Short mmCIF file of C-alpha atoms in Angstrom, two decimals:
data_model
loop_
_atom_site.label_atom_id
_atom_site.label_comp_id
_atom_site.label_asym_id
_atom_site.label_seq_id
_atom_site.Cartn_x
_atom_site.Cartn_y
_atom_site.Cartn_z
CA UNK A 29 -3.93 -52.60 133.10
CA UNK A 30 -3.09 -51.83 129.22
CA UNK A 31 -3.60 -56.43 128.26
CA UNK A 32 -0.37 -57.99 127.03
CA UNK A 33 -0.14 -57.20 123.07
CA UNK A 34 0.26 -60.89 122.06
CA UNK A 35 2.49 -61.47 118.15
CA UNK A 36 1.25 -65.13 117.00
CA UNK A 37 4.01 -66.56 114.41
CA UNK A 38 2.87 -69.41 113.04
CA UNK A 39 5.74 -72.83 112.14
CA UNK A 40 4.62 -73.41 108.06
CA UNK A 41 5.21 -76.32 106.69
CA UNK A 42 4.63 -74.93 103.06
CA UNK A 43 2.85 -71.69 101.65
CA UNK A 44 -0.85 -73.29 102.07
CA UNK A 45 -0.73 -72.84 105.65
CA UNK A 46 0.79 -70.43 104.98
CA UNK A 47 -2.23 -68.55 103.55
CA UNK A 48 -4.39 -70.99 106.50
CA UNK A 49 -2.09 -68.81 109.58
CA UNK A 50 -2.87 -64.80 107.64
CA UNK A 51 -6.81 -65.71 107.17
CA UNK A 52 -6.18 -67.28 111.46
CA UNK A 53 -4.58 -63.91 112.12
CA UNK A 54 -1.51 -64.48 112.54
CA UNK A 55 1.74 -61.89 112.95
CA UNK A 56 4.70 -63.55 111.25
CA UNK A 57 4.93 -66.54 110.55
CA UNK A 58 8.40 -69.61 109.83
CA UNK A 59 8.84 -71.34 106.37
CA UNK A 60 10.17 -74.45 107.05
CA UNK A 61 10.99 -77.94 105.04
CA UNK A 62 10.94 -81.31 106.84
CA UNK A 63 9.27 -80.25 109.14
CA UNK A 64 9.26 -84.31 111.51
CA UNK A 65 13.25 -83.70 111.65
CA UNK A 66 12.46 -80.17 113.73
CA UNK A 67 12.22 -78.23 110.92
CA UNK A 68 15.27 -77.21 107.26
CA UNK A 69 15.43 -74.61 104.81
CA UNK A 70 12.63 -74.43 102.75
CA UNK A 71 13.13 -74.30 99.00
CA UNK A 72 12.95 -71.29 96.32
CA UNK A 73 9.46 -72.13 95.47
CA UNK A 74 8.11 -72.41 98.54
CA UNK A 75 10.19 -68.84 100.29
CA UNK A 76 8.83 -66.95 96.93
CA UNK A 77 5.55 -67.90 96.01
CA UNK A 78 5.13 -67.37 100.22
CA UNK A 79 6.15 -64.29 99.84
CA UNK A 80 4.35 -63.18 96.33
CA UNK A 81 1.11 -64.32 98.46
CA UNK A 82 1.39 -63.21 101.74
CA UNK A 83 1.04 -59.49 102.26
CA UNK A 84 -0.02 -59.09 106.23
CA UNK A 85 1.56 -61.83 107.84
CA UNK A 86 5.57 -61.32 107.87
CA UNK A 87 7.53 -64.11 106.70
CA UNK A 88 10.55 -65.90 108.01
CA UNK A 89 12.73 -68.44 107.07
CA UNK A 90 14.16 -70.88 109.29
CA UNK A 91 18.46 -71.09 108.24
CA UNK A 92 19.12 -74.48 108.25
CA UNK A 93 20.59 -77.14 106.09
CA UNK A 94 20.07 -81.06 107.53
CA UNK A 95 18.07 -82.48 111.07
CA UNK A 96 20.31 -83.25 113.18
CA UNK A 97 23.11 -81.48 115.56
CA UNK A 98 24.13 -77.49 115.59
CA UNK A 99 27.62 -78.14 115.39
CA UNK A 100 28.19 -76.95 111.64
CA UNK A 101 30.95 -77.72 108.88
CA UNK A 102 32.77 -75.12 106.68
CA UNK A 103 30.79 -76.26 104.34
CA UNK A 104 26.86 -76.24 106.00
CA UNK A 105 27.84 -73.10 106.48
CA UNK A 106 29.03 -72.40 103.64
CA UNK A 107 24.35 -72.92 101.93
CA UNK A 108 23.65 -71.16 105.33
CA UNK A 109 25.22 -67.52 103.99
CA UNK A 110 24.68 -68.65 100.54
CA UNK A 111 20.39 -69.51 101.75
CA UNK A 112 20.37 -65.60 103.54
CA UNK A 113 20.84 -64.51 100.09
CA UNK A 114 18.37 -65.94 98.69
CA UNK A 115 15.74 -65.43 101.72
CA UNK A 116 17.07 -62.09 101.31
CA UNK A 117 16.83 -61.92 97.51
CA UNK A 118 13.01 -62.45 98.19
CA UNK A 119 11.70 -60.51 100.24
CA UNK A 120 12.07 -62.76 103.16
CA UNK A 121 11.44 -60.13 107.21
CA UNK A 122 13.42 -62.74 108.58
CA UNK A 123 15.45 -65.56 108.89
CA UNK A 124 15.49 -67.31 111.52
CA UNK A 125 19.36 -70.01 112.83
CA UNK A 126 21.07 -71.13 115.99
CA UNK A 127 24.92 -72.70 115.60
CA UNK A 128 26.82 -74.37 118.34
CA UNK A 129 30.05 -75.71 119.48
CA UNK A 130 30.48 -79.33 120.64
CA UNK A 131 30.71 -78.12 124.26
CA UNK A 132 27.08 -77.32 124.05
CA UNK A 133 27.69 -73.59 124.24
CA UNK A 134 26.82 -70.92 121.56
CA UNK A 135 29.36 -70.65 118.18
CA UNK A 136 29.94 -67.11 118.60
CA UNK A 137 32.10 -67.33 115.41
CA UNK A 138 29.97 -68.82 113.34
CA UNK A 139 26.33 -66.82 114.37
CA UNK A 140 28.59 -63.20 114.22
CA UNK A 141 29.09 -64.42 110.25
CA UNK A 142 25.60 -66.04 109.65
CA UNK A 143 24.39 -62.19 111.70
CA UNK A 144 26.85 -59.89 109.47
CA UNK A 145 24.52 -61.74 106.61
CA UNK A 146 20.85 -61.49 107.54
CA UNK A 147 21.59 -57.63 108.42
CA UNK A 148 19.00 -55.39 108.87
CA UNK A 149 16.31 -58.28 109.07
CA UNK A 150 14.71 -60.09 112.31
CA UNK A 151 16.87 -63.22 113.00
CA UNK A 152 15.23 -65.69 115.59
CA UNK A 153 17.65 -67.75 117.40
CA UNK A 154 15.89 -71.63 116.87
CA UNK A 155 15.97 -73.87 119.30
CA UNK A 156 19.10 -75.24 119.63
CA UNK A 157 18.72 -73.45 122.61
CA UNK A 158 16.91 -75.96 124.18
CA UNK A 159 19.70 -78.70 124.01
CA UNK A 160 22.29 -76.05 124.66
CA UNK A 161 24.32 -76.38 127.92
CA UNK A 162 24.15 -73.24 130.06
CA UNK A 163 20.77 -71.41 129.35
CA UNK A 164 21.11 -68.17 130.61
CA UNK A 165 24.65 -68.23 129.50
CA UNK A 166 23.95 -68.79 126.30
CA UNK A 167 20.79 -65.72 126.15
CA UNK A 168 23.88 -63.31 127.39
CA UNK A 169 25.56 -64.56 124.55
CA UNK A 170 22.60 -64.36 121.86
CA UNK A 171 21.01 -60.52 123.53
CA UNK A 172 25.12 -59.98 122.83
CA UNK A 173 25.45 -61.25 119.22
CA UNK A 174 22.12 -58.81 118.89
CA UNK A 175 19.37 -61.64 117.53
CA UNK A 176 15.75 -60.28 117.73
CA UNK A 177 14.35 -63.68 119.70
CA UNK A 178 14.91 -66.83 120.78
CA UNK A 179 12.12 -69.67 120.22
CA UNK A 180 12.20 -72.15 122.81
CA UNK A 181 10.13 -74.72 125.19
CA UNK A 182 12.13 -74.07 128.15
CA UNK A 183 14.59 -76.57 128.07
CA UNK A 184 11.89 -79.45 127.78
CA UNK A 185 9.35 -81.15 125.04
CA UNK A 186 6.63 -78.87 125.50
CA UNK A 187 6.63 -75.22 125.86
CA UNK A 188 4.02 -75.93 129.35
CA UNK A 189 6.47 -77.92 130.59
CA UNK A 190 9.10 -75.81 129.83
CA UNK A 191 6.88 -72.68 132.68
CA UNK A 192 9.74 -72.41 135.96
CA UNK A 193 13.19 -72.14 132.68
CA UNK A 194 10.66 -69.48 130.82
CA UNK A 195 9.60 -68.01 134.20
CA UNK A 196 13.25 -67.31 135.21
CA UNK A 197 14.59 -66.39 131.43
CA UNK A 198 11.90 -64.15 130.91
CA UNK A 199 12.82 -62.41 134.33
CA UNK A 200 16.79 -61.77 132.91
CA UNK A 201 15.64 -61.34 129.60
CA UNK A 202 13.83 -57.54 131.37
CA UNK A 203 12.55 -56.80 128.29
CA UNK A 204 16.78 -56.69 126.76
CA UNK A 205 15.74 -59.34 124.53
CA UNK A 206 11.45 -61.40 123.11
CA UNK A 207 11.15 -65.00 124.18
CA UNK A 208 8.78 -66.73 121.90
CA UNK A 209 7.71 -69.96 124.00
CA UNK A 210 7.21 -72.21 121.50
CA UNK A 211 6.68 -76.22 120.93
CA UNK A 212 3.07 -78.12 122.16
CA UNK A 213 1.29 -74.36 122.63
CA UNK A 214 -1.83 -74.72 122.09
CA UNK A 215 -5.38 -73.90 122.70
CA UNK A 216 -5.63 -75.76 125.79
CA UNK A 217 -2.58 -74.75 127.45
CA UNK A 218 -1.41 -70.80 125.88
CA UNK A 219 -3.31 -69.25 128.56
CA UNK A 220 -1.31 -70.58 130.75
CA UNK A 221 2.26 -69.86 128.83
CA UNK A 222 1.53 -66.71 128.63
CA UNK A 223 -0.09 -66.18 132.37
CA UNK A 224 2.53 -68.14 134.14
CA UNK A 225 5.96 -66.93 132.12
CA UNK A 226 5.07 -62.94 131.23
CA UNK A 227 6.06 -64.35 127.59
CA UNK A 228 4.12 -62.61 125.02
CA UNK A 229 4.91 -64.05 121.47
CA UNK A 230 4.54 -67.83 120.47
CA UNK A 231 4.73 -69.59 117.91
CA UNK A 232 2.38 -72.60 117.06
CA UNK A 233 1.41 -75.13 113.96
CA UNK A 234 -2.09 -75.91 114.47
CA UNK A 235 -1.92 -78.15 112.06
CA UNK A 236 -5.22 -81.06 110.89
CA UNK A 237 -4.54 -83.64 109.26
CA UNK A 238 -5.48 -83.39 106.01
CA UNK A 239 -6.70 -87.04 104.36
CA UNK A 240 -5.22 -87.56 100.67
CA UNK A 241 -7.44 -87.31 97.87
CA UNK A 242 -5.07 -90.99 96.14
CA UNK A 243 -7.84 -93.67 95.32
CA UNK A 244 -4.78 -95.85 94.70
CA UNK A 245 -2.92 -96.94 97.57
CA UNK A 246 -0.13 -98.88 97.61
CA UNK A 247 0.63 -99.92 101.58
CA UNK A 248 3.94 -102.08 101.02
CA UNK A 249 6.40 -99.78 100.07
CA UNK A 250 7.52 -96.11 101.87
CA UNK A 251 9.38 -93.52 100.36
CA UNK A 252 10.77 -93.74 103.91
CA UNK A 253 12.49 -97.00 102.95
CA UNK A 254 12.58 -99.13 106.83
CA UNK A 255 11.36 -96.22 108.28
CA UNK A 256 7.36 -96.25 107.90
CA UNK A 257 5.36 -92.88 107.57
CA UNK A 258 2.01 -91.61 106.76
CA UNK A 259 2.31 -91.57 102.39
CA UNK A 260 -1.03 -90.73 102.27
CA UNK A 261 -1.83 -88.16 104.94
CA UNK A 262 -0.53 -85.10 105.34
CA UNK A 263 -0.96 -81.97 108.46
CA UNK A 264 -1.48 -79.27 106.98
CA UNK A 265 -2.41 -75.96 109.55
CA UNK A 266 -6.20 -74.91 109.13
CA UNK A 267 -7.22 -71.02 109.73
CA UNK A 268 -9.58 -72.97 112.28
CA UNK A 269 -7.50 -73.90 114.52
CA UNK A 270 -5.02 -70.25 114.13
CA UNK A 271 -8.05 -68.73 115.06
CA UNK A 272 -9.63 -70.26 118.41
CA UNK A 273 -5.33 -70.76 119.66
CA UNK A 274 -5.04 -67.06 120.06
CA UNK A 275 -8.33 -66.34 120.78
CA UNK A 276 -7.66 -69.13 123.89
CA UNK A 277 -4.94 -65.84 123.83
CA UNK A 278 -7.18 -63.07 124.21
CA UNK A 279 -8.75 -64.42 127.26
CA UNK A 280 -6.56 -65.54 129.37
#
């Protein structure tokens, strides 16, 4: 029996992370801003620079105008359509998006309009799937829309915890759409997730914390106001962690 053909996607929080992902052997990156919010649309400059520097790794761009829920207004739809057009103009290979109705089902009319705008590009339905009401109904709806894959943790905080549902979704998909297991995927669990679900595409960040080279710190001021965040460290994908995670999947 031939070994499974894995595909690896790195969730990249900037161009630096995109380049580390490529150096580490990733097949594609999902370029995002706003990682603490679950990912929002990156800047024009980020997309353009990533596209100019990535020559072996495919570039997918998240289309998400804000954090929070996945119920979007007509104004937000307009923004998303513009962002899809920008991603296309800048040469992105794909987009990553997802929209729900107020009652937790896939917003088929809005998704249909976004799919039309993204025609010819690869489309991933993102982890809005993980907060939908009925994952099996959503699976069928997303297949019907023509999306190429679904990024999911099996409706659990991590993909490892979501293994039971991921296994059932993989069976239900029956080769009609690709499931992309993501959230908390790392060197210590990727082989187990692959083995127990049959999924062959994985989404992970492979980040390490980098200390700021600022000599002067003013710890009395937070750019988040009353929300305290780390101002003098930042998480960045590293080539080493990407390579190690990919190697762990292949070792099984």
